[in-house]
Amino acid sequence: MPSVLLVDDDVELVGLLADYLRQDGFRTSMAHDGESAVAAALSQQHDIVVLDVMMPRLTGIEVLRRLRAQSRIPVLMLTARGDDIDRVLGLELGADDYVPKPCSPRELAARLRAILRRLHPVAEEAGGPPALRVGAGVLWPARRSAEWAGQPLSLTGAEFNLLAELMRQAGRLVTKAELSERALGRPLARFDRSIDVHISAIRQKLASCQPGADPIRTVRGMGYQLTRD
């Protein structure tokens, strides 16, 4: 049973979500403030964190910032509907995905399973696919690790999945809809900038390993292509 840490100062909402997730096969824990959320998330007792952006004192954004300084635990952000600023900032800081509030418990459970499924694919547990090698990059799906130009890449779960998909499809255009389905596990929503933000983060990390490198080509309005050279 995957363990989920629910972080929100709305005690009633968290209780309702926890009840639903337990019935749906998750183990749940709760935190209602940022300080306790950081400690709980870093305890290595949870598989994934559901983190509300709007909390008093220590906000969800600051919690995420502190987590990413020490941990790669997957984080699903709860954001106010239509609040693009917090949504993009969360993704830039390393959130794996987001769900706008108010959200249905069923949608939340589906998003959690999609993230966890892509972190621990069944095929990999059974022996694992071979390493992906494109240009200066090497990615090991079974180990969830990657290198670029001989330097280790520290990627979030979503970034790893996106880079893996681009490497599998190297040389061809991969649409944003395809990337959302295959890497994030959900259909691409209208005005959704998640893919763009994650790709921007990947580009920065590749450039830090190989200055001047920009192997990901943007096809405006369509998607992305990883060049083979």
Short mmCIF file of C-alpha atoms in Angstrom, two decimals:
data_model
loop_
_atom_site.label_atom_id
_atom_site.label_comp_id
_atom_site.label_asym_id
_atom_site.label_seq_id
_atom_site.Cartn_x
_atom_site.Cartn_y
_atom_site.Cartn_z
CA MET A 1 0.00 0.00 0.00
CA PRO A 2 1.57 3.32 -1.02
CA SER A 3 1.90 5.86 1.79
CA VAL A 4 0.62 9.39 1.16
CA LEU A 5 1.36 12.45 3.28
CA LEU A 6 -1.50 14.97 3.02
CA VAL A 7 -0.49 18.53 3.87
CA ASP A 8 -3.19 21.19 4.24
CA ASP A 9 -4.31 23.49 7.06
CA ASP A 10 -7.94 22.66 6.18
CA VAL A 11 -8.43 19.87 8.73
CA GLU A 12 -11.88 18.88 7.49
CA LEU A 13 -10.80 18.63 3.85
CA VAL A 14 -7.71 16.59 4.69
CA GLY A 15 -9.84 14.23 6.76
CA LEU A 16 -12.24 13.66 3.87
CA LEU A 17 -9.42 13.07 1.41
CA ALA A 18 -7.68 10.70 3.82
CA ASP A 19 -10.87 8.64 4.30
CA TYR A 20 -11.33 8.27 0.55
CA LEU A 21 -7.69 7.40 -0.13
CA ARG A 22 -7.66 4.76 2.62
CA GLN A 23 -10.71 3.13 1.06
CA ASP A 24 -8.90 3.25 -2.29
CA GLY A 25 -5.85 1.37 -1.04
CA PHE A 26 -3.52 4.08 0.26
CA ARG A 27 -1.98 4.50 3.68
CA THR A 28 -2.37 8.12 4.77
CA SER A 29 -0.76 10.53 7.21
CA MET A 30 -1.61 14.18 7.74
CA ALA A 31 0.20 17.42 8.51
CA HIS A 32 -1.53 20.77 8.99
CA ASP A 33 1.40 23.20 8.96
CA GLY A 34 4.56 23.65 6.97
CA GLU A 35 7.12 22.85 9.65
CA SER A 36 5.62 19.48 10.54
CA ALA A 37 5.11 18.77 6.83
CA VAL A 38 8.83 19.17 6.10
CA ALA A 39 9.79 16.89 8.99
CA ALA A 40 7.26 14.23 8.01
CA ALA A 41 8.15 14.32 4.30
CA LEU A 42 11.86 13.90 5.08
CA SER A 43 11.25 10.99 7.47
CA GLN A 44 11.42 8.49 4.55
CA GLN A 45 8.14 6.96 5.73
CA HIS A 46 6.06 8.19 2.79
CA ASP A 47 6.02 7.48 -0.94
CA ILE A 48 4.44 10.75 -2.08
CA VAL A 49 3.29 14.13 -0.72
CA VAL A 50 0.10 16.03 -1.49
CA LEU A 51 0.93 19.64 -0.67
CA ASP A 52 -1.43 22.63 -0.51
CA VAL A 53 0.07 25.92 -1.67
CA MET A 54 -1.95 28.23 0.55
CA MET A 55 -0.96 27.67 4.17
CA PRO A 56 -0.25 30.24 6.90
CA ARG A 57 3.29 31.07 8.02
CA LEU A 58 5.27 28.48 6.03
CA THR A 59 3.58 28.26 2.64
CA GLY A 60 3.42 25.19 0.45
CA ILE A 61 5.90 26.82 -1.95
CA GLU A 62 8.44 27.24 0.84
CA VAL A 63 7.81 23.66 2.02
CA LEU A 64 8.51 22.45 -1.51
CA ARG A 65 11.66 24.57 -1.70
CA ARG A 66 12.98 22.99 1.51
CA LEU A 67 12.07 19.48 0.40
CA ARG A 68 13.82 19.82 -2.94
CA ALA A 69 16.98 20.95 -1.20
CA GLN A 70 17.18 17.52 0.45
CA SER A 71 14.83 15.05 -1.21
CA ARG A 72 13.38 13.84 -4.51
CA ILE A 73 10.17 12.51 -2.96
CA PRO A 74 7.36 13.07 -5.48
CA VAL A 75 5.12 16.04 -4.68
CA LEU A 76 1.62 16.72 -6.02
CA MET A 77 0.59 20.33 -5.44
CA LEU A 78 -2.93 21.51 -4.61
CA THR A 79 -3.38 24.95 -6.18
CA ALA A 80 -6.23 27.43 -6.35
CA ARG A 81 -8.14 27.02 -9.58
CA GLY A 82 -6.82 29.45 -12.17
CA ASP A 83 -3.79 30.47 -10.08
CA ASP A 84 -1.13 30.11 -12.76
CA ILE A 85 1.60 31.89 -10.79
CA ASP A 86 1.70 29.40 -7.90
CA ARG A 87 1.21 26.51 -10.32
CA VAL A 88 4.17 27.44 -12.52
CA LEU A 89 6.36 28.33 -9.55
CA GLY A 90 5.62 24.96 -7.95
CA LEU A 91 6.57 23.12 -11.13
CA GLU A 92 9.74 25.20 -11.50
CA LEU A 93 10.76 24.29 -7.95
CA GLY A 94 10.35 20.58 -8.69
CA ALA A 95 6.73 19.59 -8.08
CA ASP A 96 5.80 16.52 -10.13
CA ASP A 97 2.27 17.65 -10.93
CA TYR A 98 -0.64 19.70 -9.60
CA VAL A 99 -4.39 19.42 -9.05
CA PRO A 100 -6.55 22.57 -8.90
CA LYS A 101 -8.80 22.98 -5.85
CA PRO A 102 -11.51 22.08 -5.27
CA CYS A 103 -10.65 18.62 -6.59
CA SER A 104 -12.53 15.36 -6.39
CA PRO A 105 -10.97 12.61 -4.25
CA ARG A 106 -11.29 10.30 -7.23
CA GLU A 107 -9.19 12.60 -9.44
CA LEU A 108 -6.62 12.99 -6.68
CA ALA A 109 -6.29 9.21 -6.30
CA ALA A 110 -5.90 8.82 -10.07
CA ARG A 111 -3.16 11.46 -10.21
CA LEU A 112 -1.31 9.85 -7.30
CA ARG A 113 -1.41 6.42 -8.94
CA ALA A 114 -0.20 7.88 -12.24
CA ILE A 115 2.84 9.45 -10.58
CA LEU A 116 3.68 6.33 -8.57
CA ARG A 117 3.15 4.04 -11.56
CA ARG A 118 5.68 5.99 -13.57
CA LEU A 119 8.18 5.94 -10.75
CA HIS A 120 7.93 2.17 -10.33
CA PRO A 121 6.81 0.57 -13.60
CA VAL A 122 5.99 -3.13 -13.44
CA ALA A 123 8.19 -3.85 -16.46
CA GLU A 124 11.20 -2.45 -14.68
CA GLU A 125 10.59 -4.56 -11.58
CA ALA A 126 10.58 -7.68 -13.76
CA GLY A 127 14.13 -7.10 -14.98
CA GLY A 128 14.09 -3.74 -16.61
CA PRO A 129 14.71 -2.33 -20.06
CA PRO A 130 18.22 -1.54 -21.30
CA ALA A 131 19.79 1.86 -20.90
CA LEU A 132 18.71 4.63 -23.28
CA ARG A 133 21.64 6.33 -25.04
CA VAL A 134 21.17 9.43 -27.17
CA GLY A 135 23.90 11.96 -27.92
CA ALA A 136 25.67 12.85 -24.67
CA GLY A 137 22.92 11.31 -22.57
CA VAL A 138 22.53 7.94 -20.86
CA LEU A 139 19.39 7.06 -18.93
CA TRP A 140 18.79 3.87 -16.93
CA PRO A 141 15.01 3.35 -16.56
CA ALA A 142 15.25 0.56 -14.00
CA ARG A 143 17.61 2.53 -11.75
CA ARG A 144 15.80 5.85 -12.28
CA SER A 145 19.13 7.53 -12.90
CA ALA A 146 20.62 9.52 -15.76
CA GLU A 147 23.84 11.16 -16.90
CA TRP A 148 24.61 13.86 -19.43
CA ALA A 149 28.10 14.41 -20.79
CA GLY A 150 29.36 12.11 -18.06
CA GLN A 151 27.76 14.17 -15.28
CA PRO A 152 24.94 12.83 -13.07
CA LEU A 153 21.52 14.41 -13.62
CA SER A 154 19.35 15.11 -10.61
CA LEU A 155 15.81 14.93 -12.01
CA THR A 156 12.38 14.98 -10.43
CA GLY A 157 10.07 12.10 -11.28
CA ALA A 158 8.24 14.09 -13.94
CA GLU A 159 11.48 15.37 -15.48
CA PHE A 160 12.90 11.84 -15.60
CA ASN A 161 9.79 10.51 -17.35
CA LEU A 162 9.80 13.34 -19.89
CA LEU A 163 13.47 12.97 -20.74
CA ALA A 164 13.04 9.19 -21.03
CA GLU A 165 10.16 9.63 -23.48
CA LEU A 166 12.11 12.15 -25.55
CA MET A 167 15.07 9.78 -25.66
CA ARG A 168 12.88 6.86 -26.72
CA GLN A 169 11.48 9.02 -29.53
CA ALA A 170 14.79 10.77 -30.35
CA GLY A 171 14.80 12.41 -33.75
CA ARG A 172 11.03 12.79 -34.04
CA LEU A 173 8.54 15.35 -32.81
CA VAL A 174 6.69 14.33 -29.67
CA THR A 175 3.56 16.38 -29.11
CA LYS A 176 2.68 17.91 -25.76
CA ALA A 177 -0.41 15.70 -25.65
CA GLU A 178 1.74 12.58 -26.09
CA LEU A 179 4.20 13.73 -23.43
CA SER A 180 1.41 14.48 -20.97
CA GLU A 181 -0.19 11.07 -21.47
CA ARG A 182 3.04 9.04 -21.40
CA ALA A 183 5.14 10.97 -18.89
CA LEU A 184 2.58 12.56 -16.56
CA GLY A 185 -0.13 9.93 -16.92
CA ARG A 186 -2.95 12.31 -17.72
CA PRO A 187 -4.53 14.06 -20.72
CA LEU A 188 -3.19 17.48 -21.60
CA ALA A 189 -5.55 20.11 -20.25
CA ARG A 190 -6.31 23.37 -22.02
CA PHE A 191 -3.82 26.13 -21.12
CA ASP A 192 -1.71 23.56 -19.21
CA ARG A 193 1.92 24.72 -19.07
CA SER A 194 3.27 21.81 -17.05
CA ILE A 195 5.17 20.23 -19.93
CA ASP A 196 6.79 23.54 -20.89
CA VAL A 197 7.94 24.22 -17.33
CA HIS A 198 9.37 20.73 -16.88
CA ILE A 199 11.18 20.90 -20.24
CA SER A 200 12.67 24.27 -19.28
CA ALA A 201 14.03 22.72 -16.06
CA ILE A 202 15.49 19.77 -17.99
CA ARG A 203 17.21 22.15 -20.41
CA GLN A 204 18.82 24.06 -17.56
CA LYS A 205 20.12 20.84 -16.02
CA LEU A 206 21.52 19.57 -19.33
CA ALA A 207 23.25 22.91 -19.89
CA SER A 208 24.80 22.74 -16.42
CA CYS A 209 26.35 19.37 -17.38
CA GLN A 210 27.37 20.46 -20.87
CA PRO A 211 27.59 24.26 -21.21
CA GLY A 212 26.09 25.49 -24.45
CA ALA A 213 24.19 22.28 -25.07
CA ASP A 214 20.56 22.60 -26.14
CA PRO A 215 19.55 19.23 -27.62
CA ILE A 216 15.81 19.74 -27.10
CA ARG A 217 14.20 21.47 -30.06
CA THR A 218 10.90 23.31 -29.60
CA VAL A 219 8.27 23.05 -32.32
CA ARG A 220 6.04 26.00 -31.45
CA GLY A 221 2.45 25.06 -30.74
CA MET A 222 3.19 21.37 -31.20
CA GLY A 223 5.78 19.80 -28.93
CA TYR A 224 9.45 18.90 -28.57
CA GLN A 225 12.14 16.91 -30.31
CA LEU A 226 15.37 15.54 -28.85
CA THR A 227 18.13 15.69 -31.47
CA ARG A 228 20.33 12.66 -31.91
CA ASP A 229 23.63 14.55 -32.10
#
